[in-house]
Amino acid sequence: MDRLKLSRIDEELESSEVAALCFLCCDVVSRKRLERIGDAKQLFLRLEEKGLLDNPVFLSQLLHTIRRADLLNLLETDSRQPEETDASPVLSTYRVMLYRIYEDMTEENLKNMKFLLNGKLGRRQIEASDTALDLFAEMEKAGLLSDTDVNELLATLREFDQQLALTPSVNNNSQPTQPTLSISETIYEGESVHTDAEISRETSSLPNEDYALTHIPRGLCVVINNESFRGLELSNRGGTQEDAKALRKVFYSLGFDVVIHDNLTADDMRHKLKELSRRNYSNEDALVVCVLSHGEQGCVFGTDEKKVSLRELTEPFTSKIAPTLTGKPKLFFIQACQGSGYQGGTVPCPPRPRNEEEVGETFEEDAGPVYGETVPWDADFLLGMATVQECKSFRNTSTGSIYIQELCKQLTRSAESSERDNILDVLTRVNREVGRGVYLSRKQMPEPKYTLTKRLVLKFVR
């Protein structure tokens, strides 16, 4: 790998982060070789010895695990090597799980854990452990913890924090797996993860079971409304304020607290989402996030014209990061282009004069340059896209975007109806109505994607 990039990454990492990276590498580099490492450069040398930096995939996994997305950007150019990725080493799911527990532990948790392990570990080992990662390492040395036996750790965590004992497992790509699996329900066999949940399905949700919506407020609806862009490539988004108003009105009536953030940079968006992921949702039933911006395939833009991937929008709310949202619907509605192409109809739509409804109206496209990006899915997510991949979406500069305005219209219709429409029925009607229109002599086709496990019925409560 480029030594200059490695040096820049080293300069940005704090000593605690270097210690965390060393812990994560314990399964690929011997503990003795990791002793007395003082900075990331020394760690990188150890990884090079093992051939683990021949491509950036392994380092990307490390930086992703410790949530240094800013440093991942340094590797972005090199990381697009799918032919190498499949053969690359991956972080141990077991060790990433331990790191997630460490992330969630407070100072009080650490003191309690040291107290409970007194007698099982020597006094010197306990006193020398400044962090939970140090304790985990001492437990491993004493034979109290391994990738095939986490019972002692589970029993200890249960004594002072039940939530920590519910830390979900993660798969070998450091992506979210199914939520709410306790450590005791996870069996590690080599590089595979099997769960007892695969054996018994007696508690599985029935297809017609509804998500529980009992709290007032139902939850939080956050709208990121990007109108004014600072650079030269992306134009300002006239009409987006109408979308924000429509979303505020409908979701407030549906029982949600609504918060609107105007004109956020890419980093501001990530920061707001990270703040939201730390929120306690125990007394709320759902989360809604709406992003109104320019976009390209697999991402949206901040007002500084920098990209935020769809993965970065959804991942902070997976159960491994936001456990109080486990089993609750998380709805994301994205008004942005997903490419530079146009959606056509079965019969080509030739240029034609505007009809009476279009006179005086101006349509624009929420587009940017085109690159690829994959989106990870976890249970109970719904992602409503204004358009299919590789195509543009349209926004009226006076009345708002075609997709968001139709979405709000159909949500209102369903909420006022005596019928108990599922959210998927609502989005099907949105698809139909948007697909009927013609915008700048072109078509638009929204695209919902979801991993919902129950029916979601939204009714007005205010």
Coordinates of C-alpha atoms in Angstrom, one line a residue:
M1 CA 0.0 0.0 0.0
D2 CA 1.0 3.6 -0.4
R3 CA 3.2 4.5 2.5
L4 CA 2.1 8.2 2.3
K5 CA -1.5 7.1 2.9
L6 CA -0.5 4.9 5.8
S7 CA 1.5 7.8 7.3
R8 CA -1.5 10.1 7.0
I9 CA -3.7 7.6 8.7
D10 CA -1.2 7.1 11.5
E11 CA -1.1 10.9 12.1
E12 CA -4.9 10.9 12.6
L13 CA -5.3 8.0 14.9
E14 CA -5.3 8.5 18.7
S15 CA -3.4 6.1 21.0
S16 CA -6.7 4.5 22.2
E17 CA -7.6 3.8 18.6
V18 CA -4.3 2.2 17.9
A19 CA -4.7 0.0 21.0
A20 CA -8.2 -1.0 19.7
L21 CA -6.7 -1.9 16.3
C22 CA -4.1 -4.0 17.9
F23 CA -6.8 -5.9 19.8
L24 CA -8.8 -6.5 16.6
C25 CA -5.6 -7.9 15.0
C26 CA -4.9 -10.4 17.7
D27 CA -6.2 -13.3 15.6
V28 CA -4.0 -12.5 12.6
V29 CA -0.8 -11.3 14.4
S30 CA 0.6 -12.9 17.5
R31 CA 0.2 -11.1 20.8
K32 CA 3.9 -11.0 21.2
R33 CA 4.4 -9.2 17.9
L34 CA 1.8 -6.7 19.0
E35 CA 3.4 -5.9 22.4
R36 CA 4.8 -2.5 22.9
I37 CA 3.3 -1.1 19.7
G38 CA 3.1 2.7 20.3
D39 CA 1.7 4.0 17.0
A40 CA -0.1 2.8 13.9
K41 CA 3.1 2.8 11.8
Q42 CA 4.4 -0.1 13.9
L43 CA 1.2 -1.9 13.5
F44 CA 1.2 -1.4 9.8
L45 CA 4.7 -3.0 9.6
R46 CA 3.4 -6.1 11.5
L47 CA 0.4 -6.3 9.1
E48 CA 2.7 -6.0 6.1
E49 CA 4.8 -8.9 7.3
K50 CA 1.6 -11.0 7.2
G51 CA 0.7 -9.7 3.7
L52 CA -2.4 -8.1 5.2
L53 CA -1.8 -4.8 3.5
D54 CA -1.3 -6.1 0.0
N55 CA -4.6 -4.5 -0.8
P56 CA -6.7 -2.0 1.3
V57 CA -9.5 -4.3 2.2
F58 CA -8.3 -5.5 5.6
L59 CA -7.3 -2.0 6.7
S60 CA -10.7 -0.8 5.5
Q61 CA -12.4 -3.3 7.7
L62 CA -10.3 -2.2 10.7
L63 CA -11.1 1.5 10.2
H64 CA -14.8 0.7 9.6
T65 CA -15.0 -1.2 12.8
I66 CA -13.6 1.7 14.9
R67 CA -15.9 4.1 13.0
R68 CA -13.2 6.2 11.3
A69 CA -15.1 6.9 8.1
D70 CA -13.0 10.0 7.5
L71 CA -9.9 7.8 7.2
L72 CA -11.7 5.4 4.9
N73 CA -11.9 8.1 2.4
L74 CA -8.2 7.9 2.0
L75 CA -8.5 4.3 0.8
E76 CA -11.5 4.9 -1.4
T77 CA -9.6 4.9 -4.7
D78 CA -7.8 1.6 -3.9
S79 CA -10.8 -0.1 -2.3
R80 CA -12.7 -0.7 -5.5
Q81 CA -11.0 -4.1 -6.3
P82 CA -13.8 -6.7 -6.2
E83 CA -11.6 -9.4 -7.7
E84 CA -9.3 -9.1 -4.7
T85 CA -11.9 -8.5 -2.0
D86 CA -13.3 -12.1 -2.2
A87 CA -9.9 -13.6 -1.3
S88 CA -8.9 -11.0 1.3
P89 CA -8.7 -11.9 5.0
V90 CA -11.6 -10.6 7.2
L91 CA -11.8 -9.6 10.8
S92 CA -12.9 -12.2 13.3
T93 CA -16.6 -11.9 14.1
Y94 CA -15.8 -12.8 17.7
R95 CA -13.3 -10.0 18.1
V96 CA -15.5 -7.4 16.5
M97 CA -18.3 -8.4 18.9
L98 CA -15.9 -7.8 21.8
Y99 CA -15.0 -4.4 20.4
R100 CA -18.7 -3.5 20.2
I101 CA -19.2 -4.4 23.8
Y102 CA -16.1 -2.3 24.7
E103 CA -17.6 0.7 22.8
D104 CA -20.8 0.6 24.8
M105 CA -19.2 0.2 28.2
T106 CA -19.1 3.1 30.6
E107 CA -16.5 3.8 33.3
E108 CA -18.9 2.5 35.9
N109 CA -19.4 -0.7 33.8
L110 CA -15.7 -1.2 33.8
K111 CA -15.4 -0.8 37.5
N112 CA -18.2 -3.3 38.1
M113 CA -16.6 -5.8 35.7
K114 CA -13.3 -5.6 37.5
F115 CA -15.0 -6.2 40.8
L116 CA -16.9 -9.2 39.5
L117 CA -13.7 -10.7 38.0
N118 CA -11.7 -10.3 41.2
G119 CA -10.7 -13.8 42.2
K120 CA -10.9 -15.1 38.7
L121 CA -8.1 -12.9 37.5
G122 CA -5.0 -11.9 39.5
R123 CA -4.9 -8.5 41.1
R124 CA -2.0 -7.5 38.9
Q125 CA -3.9 -8.3 35.8
I126 CA -7.0 -6.4 36.9
E127 CA -5.1 -3.3 38.0
A128 CA -3.1 -3.3 34.7
S129 CA -6.3 -3.3 32.7
D130 CA -7.2 0.3 31.8
T131 CA -10.0 -0.6 29.4
A132 CA -12.5 -3.4 28.7
L133 CA -10.3 -4.5 25.8
D134 CA -7.4 -5.1 28.3
L135 CA -9.8 -7.1 30.5
F136 CA -10.9 -9.2 27.6
A137 CA -7.3 -10.0 26.7
E138 CA -6.6 -11.0 30.3
M139 CA -9.7 -13.2 30.3
E140 CA -8.5 -14.9 27.1
K141 CA -5.0 -15.5 28.7
A142 CA -6.7 -17.1 31.7
G143 CA -8.9 -19.3 29.6
L144 CA -12.1 -17.5 30.7
L145 CA -12.9 -16.3 27.2
S146 CA -12.5 -17.6 23.7
D147 CA -14.2 -17.6 20.3
T148 CA -15.9 -20.8 21.2
D149 CA -16.8 -20.0 24.8
V150 CA -18.2 -16.6 25.9
N151 CA -20.3 -17.9 28.8
E152 CA -18.2 -16.3 31.5
L153 CA -18.3 -12.9 29.8
L154 CA -22.1 -13.2 29.3
A155 CA -22.6 -14.1 33.0
T156 CA -20.5 -11.2 34.1
L157 CA -22.2 -8.6 31.9
R158 CA -25.6 -9.8 33.0
E159 CA -24.7 -8.9 36.6
F160 CA -24.5 -5.2 35.9
D161 CA -25.9 -4.4 32.5
Q162 CA -28.4 -6.6 30.7
Q163 CA -28.2 -4.5 27.5
L164 CA -24.5 -5.2 27.1
A165 CA -25.3 -8.9 27.3
L166 CA -27.6 -8.4 24.2
T167 CA -24.9 -7.1 21.9
P168 CA -25.7 -8.7 18.6
S169 CA -23.2 -10.8 16.6
V170 CA -21.6 -9.5 13.4
N171 CA -20.7 -11.3 10.3
N172 CA -17.3 -11.6 8.7
N173 CA -17.7 -8.5 6.6
S174 CA -18.3 -6.3 9.7
Q175 CA -21.8 -5.7 8.5
P176 CA -25.0 -6.0 10.6
T177 CA -26.5 -9.4 11.1
Q178 CA -30.0 -10.2 12.5
P179 CA -30.7 -8.3 15.7
T180 CA -31.3 -9.2 19.3
L181 CA -29.2 -12.3 19.5
S182 CA -27.5 -12.6 22.9
I183 CA -24.0 -13.9 23.2
S184 CA -25.2 -17.1 24.7
E185 CA -27.3 -17.7 21.5
T186 CA -24.3 -17.4 19.2
I187 CA -22.1 -20.4 18.2
Y188 CA -18.9 -19.6 16.5
E189 CA -17.6 -22.3 14.2
G190 CA -14.5 -21.3 12.3
E191 CA -15.5 -18.4 10.0
S192 CA -19.2 -19.1 10.1
V193 CA -21.8 -17.9 12.5
H194 CA -24.8 -20.0 13.4
T195 CA -27.6 -19.0 15.8
D196 CA -30.2 -20.9 17.8
A197 CA -32.7 -18.6 16.1
E198 CA -32.3 -20.7 13.0
I199 CA -33.5 -23.8 14.8
S200 CA -36.7 -22.6 16.5
R201 CA -39.2 -20.4 14.7
E202 CA -42.0 -20.6 17.3
T203 CA -41.7 -16.9 18.1
S204 CA -41.4 -15.8 14.4
S205 CA -43.7 -12.9 13.5
L206 CA -46.7 -13.9 11.4
P207 CA -47.1 -12.2 8.0
N208 CA -50.2 -10.3 9.1
E209 CA -48.8 -9.1 12.4
D210 CA -48.6 -5.3 12.8
Y211 CA -45.7 -3.3 14.3
A212 CA -46.9 -2.0 17.7
L213 CA -47.6 1.8 17.6
T214 CA -48.7 2.7 21.1
H215 CA -46.5 5.6 22.3
I216 CA -47.1 9.3 21.9
P217 CA -45.1 10.5 20.2
R218 CA -44.8 7.5 18.0
G219 CA -41.2 8.4 17.4
L220 CA -38.9 10.9 15.7
C221 CA -39.0 12.1 12.1
V222 CA -35.8 13.8 11.0
V223 CA -35.7 15.7 7.7
I224 CA -32.4 16.7 6.2
N225 CA -33.3 19.5 3.7
N226 CA -30.4 20.5 1.5
E227 CA -31.3 23.5 -0.7
S228 CA -28.2 25.7 -1.1
F229 CA -25.0 24.2 -2.5
R230 CA -21.6 25.8 -2.1
G231 CA -19.7 24.5 -5.1
L232 CA -20.0 25.0 -8.8
E233 CA -21.2 21.5 -9.9
L234 CA -24.6 21.3 -8.1
S235 CA -27.3 23.9 -8.4
N236 CA -29.6 25.1 -5.6
R237 CA -32.8 23.0 -5.1
G238 CA -35.7 25.4 -5.5
G239 CA -39.0 23.9 -4.2
T240 CA -37.4 21.7 -1.5
Q241 CA -38.9 23.9 1.3
E242 CA -42.3 22.7 0.1
D243 CA -41.3 19.1 0.5
A244 CA -40.0 19.9 4.1
K245 CA -43.3 21.6 4.9
A246 CA -45.4 18.7 3.6
L247 CA -43.3 16.1 5.5
R248 CA -43.5 18.1 8.7
K249 CA -47.3 18.3 8.4
V250 CA -48.0 14.7 7.6
F251 CA -45.6 13.1 10.1
Y252 CA -46.6 15.4 12.9
S253 CA -50.2 14.4 12.3
L254 CA -49.1 10.7 12.3
G255 CA -47.8 11.3 15.8
F256 CA -44.1 11.9 15.2
D257 CA -42.0 14.7 16.6
V258 CA -40.5 16.3 13.5
V259 CA -37.0 17.9 13.4
I260 CA -35.8 19.6 10.2
H261 CA -32.1 20.3 9.5
D262 CA -31.4 22.7 6.7
N263 CA -28.3 22.7 4.5
L264 CA -25.9 20.2 6.0
T265 CA -22.5 19.3 4.7
A266 CA -21.6 15.6 4.3
D267 CA -19.8 15.6 7.6
D268 CA -22.7 17.5 9.3
M269 CA -25.0 14.8 8.0
R270 CA -22.8 12.0 9.4
H271 CA -22.6 13.8 12.7
K272 CA -26.4 14.3 13.0
L273 CA -27.0 10.6 12.2
K274 CA -24.4 9.5 14.7
E275 CA -26.1 11.7 17.4
L276 CA -29.4 10.1 16.5
S277 CA -28.0 6.6 16.8
R278 CA -27.1 7.3 20.4
R279 CA -30.7 8.3 21.3
N280 CA -32.7 6.1 23.6
Y281 CA -35.7 4.9 21.6
S282 CA -37.2 2.7 24.4
N283 CA -40.3 4.9 24.7
E284 CA -40.8 5.3 20.9
D285 CA -42.1 3.0 18.3
A286 CA -40.4 4.0 15.0
L287 CA -37.9 6.3 13.3
V288 CA -38.3 8.2 10.1
V289 CA -35.4 9.8 8.2
C290 CA -36.0 11.9 5.1
V291 CA -33.2 13.2 3.0
L292 CA -33.9 15.9 0.4
S293 CA -30.8 16.6 -1.7
H294 CA -28.9 16.0 -4.9
G295 CA -27.6 12.5 -5.5
E296 CA -26.1 9.8 -7.6
Q297 CA -26.2 6.1 -7.6
G298 CA -26.0 4.8 -4.1
C299 CA -25.4 8.2 -2.4
V300 CA -26.6 11.7 -1.6
F301 CA -24.7 14.9 -1.5
G302 CA -24.0 17.3 1.4
T303 CA -24.1 21.0 0.6
D304 CA -20.3 20.9 0.2
E305 CA -20.9 18.6 -2.7
K306 CA -19.3 15.7 -0.9
K307 CA -20.9 12.3 -0.9
V308 CA -22.7 10.4 1.8
S309 CA -23.5 6.8 0.9
L310 CA -26.9 5.2 1.5
R311 CA -25.0 2.7 3.7
E312 CA -23.9 5.6 5.9
L313 CA -27.5 6.7 6.3
T314 CA -28.9 3.4 7.4
E315 CA -26.0 1.7 9.3
P316 CA -26.1 3.9 12.4
F317 CA -29.6 2.5 13.1
T318 CA -28.9 -1.2 12.9
S319 CA -29.5 -3.1 16.1
K320 CA -25.8 -3.5 16.8
I321 CA -25.4 0.3 17.1
A322 CA -28.9 1.4 18.1
P323 CA -30.3 -1.5 20.2
T324 CA -33.4 0.3 21.4
L325 CA -34.6 0.4 17.8
T326 CA -34.4 -3.4 17.5
G327 CA -37.6 -4.9 16.1
K328 CA -38.9 -1.4 15.3
P329 CA -39.6 0.0 11.9
K330 CA -36.9 2.4 10.5
L331 CA -38.2 4.3 7.5
F332 CA -35.9 6.2 5.1
F333 CA -37.2 8.3 2.3
I334 CA -34.7 9.7 -0.2
Q335 CA -35.5 12.5 -2.7
A336 CA -32.4 12.5 -4.9
C337 CA -31.4 11.3 -8.3
Q338 CA -29.6 7.9 -8.5
G339 CA -27.8 8.4 -11.8
S340 CA -27.8 10.5 -14.9
G341 CA -30.1 8.4 -17.1
Y342 CA -33.7 9.0 -17.8
Q343 CA -36.6 6.6 -17.1
G344 CA -38.6 5.9 -20.2
G345 CA -42.1 4.3 -20.8
T346 CA -43.1 1.3 -22.8
V347 CA -44.0 3.7 -25.5
P348 CA -41.5 6.5 -26.0
C349 CA -42.7 9.9 -24.9
P350 CA -41.9 12.4 -27.6
P351 CA -41.4 16.1 -26.7
R352 CA -44.8 17.7 -26.5
P353 CA -46.3 21.1 -25.4
R354 CA -47.1 21.3 -21.7
N355 CA -50.7 20.8 -20.8
E356 CA -52.6 23.3 -18.8
E357 CA -51.4 21.9 -15.4
E358 CA -47.8 22.3 -16.5
V359 CA -48.0 25.9 -17.7
G360 CA -45.8 28.1 -15.5
E361 CA -44.1 25.1 -13.8
T362 CA -40.5 24.4 -13.9
F363 CA -39.0 20.9 -13.3
E364 CA -35.4 20.2 -12.3
E365 CA -33.3 17.1 -11.7
D366 CA -31.6 16.2 -8.4
A367 CA -28.6 14.7 -10.1
G368 CA -24.9 14.5 -9.6
P369 CA -22.0 12.5 -11.2
V370 CA -22.5 8.7 -11.3
Y371 CA -20.6 6.0 -9.3
G372 CA -21.6 2.8 -7.7
E373 CA -22.3 2.1 -4.0
T374 CA -23.9 -0.9 -2.4
V375 CA -26.5 -0.6 0.4
P376 CA -26.5 -2.9 3.4
W377 CA -29.8 -4.2 4.7
D378 CA -30.9 -5.2 8.2
A379 CA -34.2 -6.3 9.7
D380 CA -37.1 -3.8 9.9
F381 CA -35.7 -1.2 7.4
L382 CA -37.6 0.4 4.6
L383 CA -35.8 2.6 2.1
G384 CA -38.1 4.6 -0.2
M385 CA -36.2 5.9 -3.2
A386 CA -37.5 8.7 -5.4
T387 CA -36.3 6.8 -8.5
V388 CA -34.8 3.5 -9.6
Q389 CA -31.0 3.2 -9.8
E390 CA -29.1 5.0 -12.6
C391 CA -32.0 7.4 -13.3
K392 CA -33.0 10.9 -12.4
S393 CA -35.9 12.2 -10.2
F394 CA -37.8 15.4 -10.8
R395 CA -38.6 18.4 -8.6
N396 CA -41.0 21.3 -9.3
T397 CA -39.2 24.5 -8.4
S398 CA -42.4 26.0 -7.0
T399 CA -44.4 23.1 -5.5
G400 CA -41.8 20.5 -4.5
S401 CA -40.6 17.1 -5.7
I402 CA -42.9 14.7 -7.5
Y403 CA -42.0 11.8 -5.2
I404 CA -42.2 13.5 -1.8
Q405 CA -45.4 15.4 -2.6
E406 CA -47.1 12.2 -3.8
L407 CA -45.8 10.3 -0.8
C408 CA -47.3 12.8 1.6
K409 CA -50.6 12.7 -0.4
Q410 CA -50.8 9.0 -0.2
L411 CA -49.8 8.8 3.5
T412 CA -52.6 11.3 4.2
R413 CA -55.1 9.3 2.2
S414 CA -54.2 6.1 4.0
A415 CA -54.2 7.8 7.5
E416 CA -57.7 9.2 7.0
S417 CA -59.1 6.0 5.5
S418 CA -61.1 3.4 7.5
E419 CA -59.0 0.8 5.8
R420 CA -55.9 -0.5 7.5
D421 CA -53.4 0.0 4.7
N422 CA -49.9 -1.4 5.0
I423 CA -47.1 1.1 4.3
L424 CA -46.2 -1.1 1.3
D425 CA -49.7 -0.6 -0.1
V426 CA -49.2 3.2 0.3
L427 CA -45.9 3.0 -1.6
T428 CA -47.4 0.9 -4.3
R429 CA -49.9 3.7 -4.9
V430 CA -47.1 6.2 -4.9
N431 CA -45.3 4.2 -7.6
R432 CA -48.4 4.1 -9.7
E433 CA -49.3 7.8 -9.5
V434 CA -45.7 9.0 -10.0
G435 CA -45.2 6.5 -12.9
R436 CA -48.3 7.9 -14.6
G437 CA -46.8 11.4 -14.9
V438 CA -44.6 12.9 -17.6
Y439 CA -41.9 15.3 -16.5
L440 CA -39.7 17.2 -19.0
S441 CA -41.1 14.7 -21.5
R442 CA -39.7 11.9 -19.3
K443 CA -40.9 9.4 -16.8
Q444 CA -40.0 8.7 -13.2
M445 CA -40.3 5.4 -11.3
P446 CA -39.9 5.3 -7.5
E447 CA -38.4 2.2 -5.9
P448 CA -39.0 1.0 -2.3
K449 CA -36.7 -1.6 -0.8
Y450 CA -37.4 -3.1 2.5
T451 CA -36.7 -5.8 5.1
L452 CA -39.8 -5.1 7.2
T453 CA -40.9 -8.2 9.2
K454 CA -44.4 -7.0 10.0
R455 CA -47.2 -4.8 8.6
L456 CA -46.8 -1.1 9.3
V457 CA -50.1 0.8 9.5
L458 CA -49.9 4.6 10.0
K459 CA -52.9 6.6 11.2
F460 CA -53.4 10.2 12.3
V461 CA -53.3 10.7 16.0
R462 CA -53.0 14.5 16.2

